[in-house]
Amino acid sequence: MPSSTLPIPAAAAAVAATRLREEEVDKYYSQSPTSRRTARRRKSLFVFALFALLLVFLAGPFDILANPFASVATTIRSWFPFCHSDKATNDMSSSTTTHPHVAGKAWHARALEHAQTTRTEFEIKKDDLVLTVLLNSQVEPEGFTMALFKPLHAVDASGRRLTLSKADFDAFTSDIEAVKELPSTGEFGGQWRVKHERTGYPIDRVLIPGQDEVSVYGWSKDVDTLESETQGLDRLPASLQQLIGLAKEARDGYRRGHRDETVVEQVLALTNA
């Protein structure tokens, strides 16, 4: 009967030949350690290449033909799923999260820089007053944040007279006009209340000549959810959020007891007149 195995003599000869070849190879490499290490490296690389090629073809042969390098990269990335998970991506990007651009942002820094080279002098007049923002907090029960005057001027919390660029001034007036259109909350001081886990937050008061006062309890650049629905809204109106955010820049560098009281008192006198 036919057999699928080699005859015994042939098999023995094959085994003998293989052993002889192995002995010759071992003898050669034993005399050349460097060559032996090189051969092992080549063998390892060859095995790895075959393994990677097999994985690539199993991953999707049609994609490989279109873009083989991308397929290899995808396969290798799959070996380390955490490094490319959505969570890892979000964690890495969270440190560089960019917030939506707010017109006029950093206006105070630009105005201070301008003041270093150009002295700002303007007469504080009621007819030019556009906006006053005050602060009521446990530390400053009657705090002053800033005032805005036509055509391009401001007084910051330290009492410094500043000149704004037209773009920055327009950013303020745009939000002011939008705040004028907001519905009344029906609360004292036109108060909007931002939701927080605790109490005792400051109140920012927005005073626009000819308009009823509008105020925000607990303003935060990160939180705008209201304590309860107000005039059909569950979030602080964007115009009010932005306006107070811009105004608070005027407190940068401010220290209690170190402001120009004469200038601030002039502004407060016009605001309360």
Short mmCIF file of C-alpha atoms in Angstrom, two decimals:
data_model
loop_
_atom_site.label_atom_id
_atom_site.label_comp_id
_atom_site.label_asym_id
_atom_site.label_seq_id
_atom_site.Cartn_x
_atom_site.Cartn_y
_atom_site.Cartn_z
CA MET A 1 0.00 0.00 0.00
CA PRO A 2 1.20 3.51 -0.73
CA SER A 3 2.46 5.36 2.30
CA SER A 4 2.64 9.11 3.00
CA THR A 5 5.85 8.66 5.03
CA LEU A 6 9.39 8.36 3.78
CA PRO A 7 11.02 4.92 3.76
CA ILE A 8 13.09 4.33 6.86
CA PRO A 9 16.48 4.52 5.10
CA ALA A 10 15.53 7.80 3.42
CA ALA A 11 14.23 9.28 6.64
CA ALA A 12 17.38 8.29 8.46
CA ALA A 13 19.48 9.87 5.75
CA ALA A 14 17.49 13.09 5.99
CA VAL A 15 17.88 13.22 9.76
CA ALA A 16 21.60 12.58 9.44
CA ALA A 17 21.99 15.33 6.88
CA THR A 18 20.12 17.78 9.07
CA ARG A 19 22.24 17.00 12.08
CA LEU A 20 25.38 17.33 10.01
CA ARG A 21 24.26 20.73 8.79
CA GLU A 22 23.47 21.86 12.33
CA GLU A 23 26.87 20.65 13.51
CA GLU A 24 28.56 22.61 10.75
CA VAL A 25 26.61 25.75 11.58
CA ASP A 26 27.30 25.41 15.29
CA LYS A 27 30.95 24.84 14.58
CA TYR A 28 31.13 27.93 12.40
CA TYR A 29 29.29 30.20 14.82
CA SER A 30 31.21 28.92 17.78
CA GLN A 31 34.30 30.28 16.07
CA SER A 32 32.60 33.65 15.34
CA PRO A 33 30.54 35.07 18.27
CA THR A 34 29.84 38.31 16.41
CA SER A 35 28.44 36.48 13.42
CA ARG A 36 26.31 34.35 15.70
CA ARG A 37 24.76 37.39 17.39
CA THR A 38 24.13 39.00 14.01
CA ALA A 39 22.41 35.89 12.76
CA ARG A 40 20.17 35.76 15.80
CA ARG A 41 19.18 39.38 15.32
CA ARG A 42 18.38 38.75 11.69
CA LYS A 43 16.34 35.72 12.62
CA SER A 44 14.37 37.69 15.23
CA LEU A 45 13.69 40.50 12.80
CA PHE A 46 12.62 38.03 10.15
CA VAL A 47 10.18 36.30 12.52
CA PHE A 48 8.76 39.65 13.68
CA ALA A 49 8.30 40.81 10.10
CA LEU A 50 6.44 37.63 9.19
CA PHE A 51 4.23 37.98 12.26
CA ALA A 52 3.43 41.64 11.57
CA LEU A 53 2.68 40.88 7.92
CA LEU A 54 0.28 38.14 8.96
CA LEU A 55 -1.55 40.48 11.33
CA VAL A 56 -1.77 43.16 8.67
CA PHE A 57 -3.37 40.84 6.15
CA LEU A 58 -5.79 39.52 8.72
CA ALA A 59 -6.77 43.11 9.58
CA GLY A 60 -7.99 43.86 6.06
CA PRO A 61 -6.23 43.06 2.79
CA PHE A 62 -8.06 45.60 0.68
CA ASP A 63 -7.08 48.44 3.00
CA ILE A 64 -3.52 47.21 2.91
CA LEU A 65 -3.35 47.42 -0.85
CA ALA A 66 -4.63 51.00 -0.67
CA ASN A 67 -2.43 52.17 2.18
CA PRO A 68 -0.16 49.52 3.67
CA PHE A 69 1.65 51.79 6.12
CA ALA A 70 -1.59 53.06 7.60
CA SER A 71 -2.76 49.49 8.07
CA VAL A 72 0.43 48.56 9.88
CA ALA A 73 0.07 51.59 12.16
CA THR A 74 -3.56 50.73 12.89
CA THR A 75 -2.65 47.19 13.78
CA ILE A 76 0.14 48.25 16.11
CA ARG A 77 -2.09 50.88 17.78
CA SER A 78 -4.64 48.15 18.47
CA TRP A 79 -2.08 46.40 20.67
CA PHE A 80 -2.19 49.42 23.05
CA PRO A 81 -5.89 50.36 23.18
CA PHE A 82 -5.65 52.63 26.24
CA CYS A 83 -3.21 54.98 24.56
CA HIS A 84 -5.77 55.74 21.88
CA SER A 85 -9.04 55.40 23.75
CA ASP A 86 -11.53 58.25 23.82
CA LYS A 87 -10.82 58.76 27.52
CA ALA A 88 -7.10 59.09 26.96
CA THR A 89 -7.67 61.49 24.09
CA ASN A 90 -9.98 63.62 26.21
CA ASP A 91 -7.54 63.59 29.13
CA MET A 92 -4.71 64.79 26.90
CA SER A 93 -6.77 67.49 25.24
CA SER A 94 -8.33 68.76 28.47
CA SER A 95 -5.17 70.68 29.37
CA THR A 96 -5.34 72.59 26.10
CA THR A 97 -9.00 73.09 25.87
CA THR A 98 -9.77 76.32 24.08
CA HIS A 99 -12.75 78.41 25.09
CA PRO A 100 -14.93 80.20 22.57
CA HIS A 101 -13.51 83.60 21.63
CA VAL A 102 -15.05 86.49 23.55
CA ALA A 103 -14.82 89.85 21.84
CA GLY A 104 -12.87 92.34 23.94
CA LYS A 105 -11.17 89.71 26.10
CA ALA A 106 -7.89 91.00 27.62
CA TRP A 107 -8.97 94.60 26.99
CA HIS A 108 -7.65 95.66 30.40
CA ALA A 109 -4.16 94.33 29.72
CA ARG A 110 -4.09 96.14 26.37
CA ALA A 111 -5.29 99.37 27.95
CA LEU A 112 -2.61 99.17 30.66
CA GLU A 113 0.04 98.57 28.03
CA HIS A 114 -1.20 101.60 26.11
CA ALA A 115 -1.08 103.67 29.31
CA GLN A 116 2.63 102.92 29.70
CA THR A 117 3.41 104.99 26.62
CA THR A 118 0.46 107.36 26.43
CA ARG A 119 -0.92 109.22 29.41
CA THR A 120 -4.71 109.06 29.54
CA GLU A 121 -6.48 112.19 30.71
CA PHE A 122 -10.20 112.66 30.29
CA GLU A 123 -12.88 114.52 32.13
CA ILE A 124 -15.27 112.30 34.05
CA LYS A 125 -18.70 113.53 32.99
CA LYS A 126 -22.14 112.11 33.60
CA ASP A 127 -23.16 112.60 29.96
CA ASP A 128 -20.33 110.31 28.88
CA LEU A 129 -21.06 107.55 31.39
CA VAL A 130 -22.04 104.31 29.63
CA LEU A 131 -21.71 101.68 32.34
CA THR A 132 -20.82 101.19 35.99
CA VAL A 133 -20.20 97.79 37.56
CA LEU A 134 -20.17 97.42 41.33
CA LEU A 135 -19.44 94.50 43.62
CA ASN A 136 -21.16 93.45 46.84
CA SER A 137 -19.27 90.75 48.71
CA GLN A 138 -18.47 89.80 52.29
CA VAL A 139 -15.01 91.31 51.85
CA GLU A 140 -16.14 94.38 49.91
CA PRO A 141 -19.75 95.23 50.76
CA GLU A 142 -19.57 98.31 48.51
CA GLY A 143 -16.90 97.42 46.01
CA PHE A 144 -16.20 99.21 42.76
CA THR A 145 -15.23 97.22 39.66
CA MET A 146 -15.19 99.66 36.74
CA ALA A 147 -16.90 102.37 34.74
CA LEU A 148 -17.04 102.95 31.00
CA PHE A 149 -17.14 106.38 29.35
CA LYS A 150 -17.58 107.63 25.81
CA PRO A 151 -15.83 107.80 23.52
CA LEU A 152 -13.16 105.19 24.45
CA HIS A 153 -12.41 105.50 28.15
CA ALA A 154 -12.65 103.48 31.34
CA VAL A 155 -11.83 103.70 35.02
CA ASP A 156 -10.71 100.40 36.55
CA ALA A 157 -11.01 99.11 40.12
CA SER A 158 -7.73 100.80 41.07
CA GLY A 159 -9.03 104.16 39.87
CA ARG A 160 -6.77 104.27 36.82
CA ARG A 161 -8.01 106.22 33.81
CA LEU A 162 -7.57 104.11 30.70
CA THR A 163 -8.10 104.41 26.97
CA LEU A 164 -9.55 101.44 25.09
CA SER A 165 -9.23 100.49 21.46
CA LYS A 166 -12.39 100.98 19.41
CA ALA A 167 -12.77 97.20 19.01
CA ASP A 168 -12.66 96.67 22.78
CA PHE A 169 -15.04 99.52 23.48
CA ASP A 170 -17.45 98.17 20.85
CA ALA A 171 -17.32 94.75 22.53
CA PHE A 172 -18.60 96.36 25.71
CA THR A 173 -21.33 98.37 24.02
CA SER A 174 -22.52 95.33 22.07
CA ASP A 175 -23.09 93.39 25.30
CA ILE A 176 -24.61 96.45 26.98
CA GLU A 177 -27.20 96.82 24.23
CA ALA A 178 -28.07 93.12 24.51
CA VAL A 179 -28.44 93.36 28.30
CA LYS A 180 -30.86 96.26 27.85
CA GLU A 181 -33.18 93.89 25.98
CA LEU A 182 -33.26 91.23 28.71
CA PRO A 183 -36.57 90.65 30.48
CA SER A 184 -36.88 91.75 34.08
CA THR A 185 -36.46 88.99 36.63
CA GLY A 186 -38.93 90.63 38.98
CA GLU A 187 -36.40 90.27 41.77
CA PHE A 188 -34.80 93.03 43.82
CA GLY A 189 -31.96 94.60 41.83
CA GLY A 190 -33.03 92.62 38.77
CA GLN A 191 -31.07 89.70 40.17
CA TRP A 192 -30.18 86.53 38.27
CA ARG A 193 -28.96 83.74 40.55
CA VAL A 194 -26.34 81.23 39.40
CA LYS A 195 -26.57 77.81 41.01
CA HIS A 196 -23.79 76.75 43.40
CA GLU A 197 -23.30 74.09 46.04
CA ARG A 198 -22.85 76.65 48.80
CA THR A 199 -23.99 80.18 49.63
CA GLY A 200 -22.29 83.49 50.29
CA TYR A 201 -21.20 84.32 46.75
CA PRO A 202 -20.63 87.95 45.62
CA ILE A 203 -23.19 89.95 43.70
CA ASP A 204 -22.10 91.86 40.59
CA ARG A 205 -24.27 94.89 39.90
CA VAL A 206 -24.61 96.27 36.39
CA LEU A 207 -25.76 99.89 36.22
CA ILE A 208 -26.61 101.31 32.79
CA PRO A 209 -27.82 104.94 32.70
CA GLY A 210 -31.54 105.13 32.01
CA GLN A 211 -32.06 101.42 32.72
CA ASP A 212 -33.14 99.41 35.72
CA GLU A 213 -30.35 97.75 37.64
CA VAL A 214 -29.36 94.21 36.65
CA SER A 215 -27.33 92.02 38.96
CA VAL A 216 -25.94 88.50 39.10
CA TYR A 217 -25.44 86.44 42.23
CA GLY A 218 -22.58 83.95 42.03
CA TRP A 219 -21.20 84.83 38.60
CA SER A 220 -18.58 82.35 37.43
CA LYS A 221 -16.66 82.01 34.20
CA ASP A 222 -17.21 78.25 34.39
CA VAL A 223 -20.82 77.99 35.56
CA ASP A 224 -23.92 79.64 34.10
CA THR A 225 -26.73 77.33 35.25
CA LEU A 226 -29.40 79.23 37.18
CA GLU A 227 -30.83 78.17 40.54
CA SER A 228 -34.26 78.03 38.97
CA GLU A 229 -35.83 78.83 35.63
CA THR A 230 -35.97 82.58 35.18
CA GLN A 231 -38.09 84.15 32.47
CA GLY A 232 -38.06 80.85 30.62
CA LEU A 233 -34.27 80.52 30.85
CA ASP A 234 -32.27 77.97 32.81
CA ARG A 235 -28.89 79.55 32.03
CA LEU A 236 -27.55 83.04 32.54
CA PRO A 237 -28.01 85.04 29.31
CA ALA A 238 -24.80 85.06 27.27
CA SER A 239 -24.70 88.85 27.01
CA LEU A 240 -24.77 89.22 30.80
CA GLN A 241 -22.25 86.44 31.29
CA GLN A 242 -19.85 88.11 28.85
CA LEU A 243 -20.38 91.65 30.08
CA ILE A 244 -19.56 90.81 33.69
CA GLY A 245 -16.62 88.71 32.56
CA LEU A 246 -15.18 91.68 30.69
CA ALA A 247 -15.87 94.02 33.60
CA LYS A 248 -14.07 91.77 36.08
CA GLU A 249 -10.85 92.15 34.12
CA ALA A 250 -10.77 95.70 35.54
CA ARG A 251 -10.02 94.19 38.94
CA ASP A 252 -6.73 92.68 37.75
CA GLY A 253 -3.92 94.15 39.87
CA TYR A 254 -6.36 95.74 42.31
CA ARG A 255 -5.50 95.74 46.03
CA ARG A 256 -7.85 96.99 48.70
CA GLY A 257 -6.66 100.23 50.17
CA HIS A 258 -4.51 101.01 47.14
CA ARG A 259 -6.77 102.82 44.71
CA ASP A 260 -7.22 106.40 43.60
CA GLU A 261 -10.09 107.29 45.90
CA THR A 262 -10.60 110.70 44.31
CA VAL A 263 -11.29 109.21 40.87
CA VAL A 264 -13.45 106.37 42.18
CA GLU A 265 -15.53 108.73 44.31
CA GLN A 266 -16.12 110.93 41.26
CA VAL A 267 -17.44 107.94 39.31
CA LEU A 268 -19.67 106.77 42.19
CA ALA A 269 -21.08 110.28 42.60
CA LEU A 270 -22.12 110.32 38.92
CA THR A 271 -23.53 106.80 39.14
CA ASN A 272 -25.71 107.58 42.13
CA ALA A 273 -26.81 111.03 40.91
#
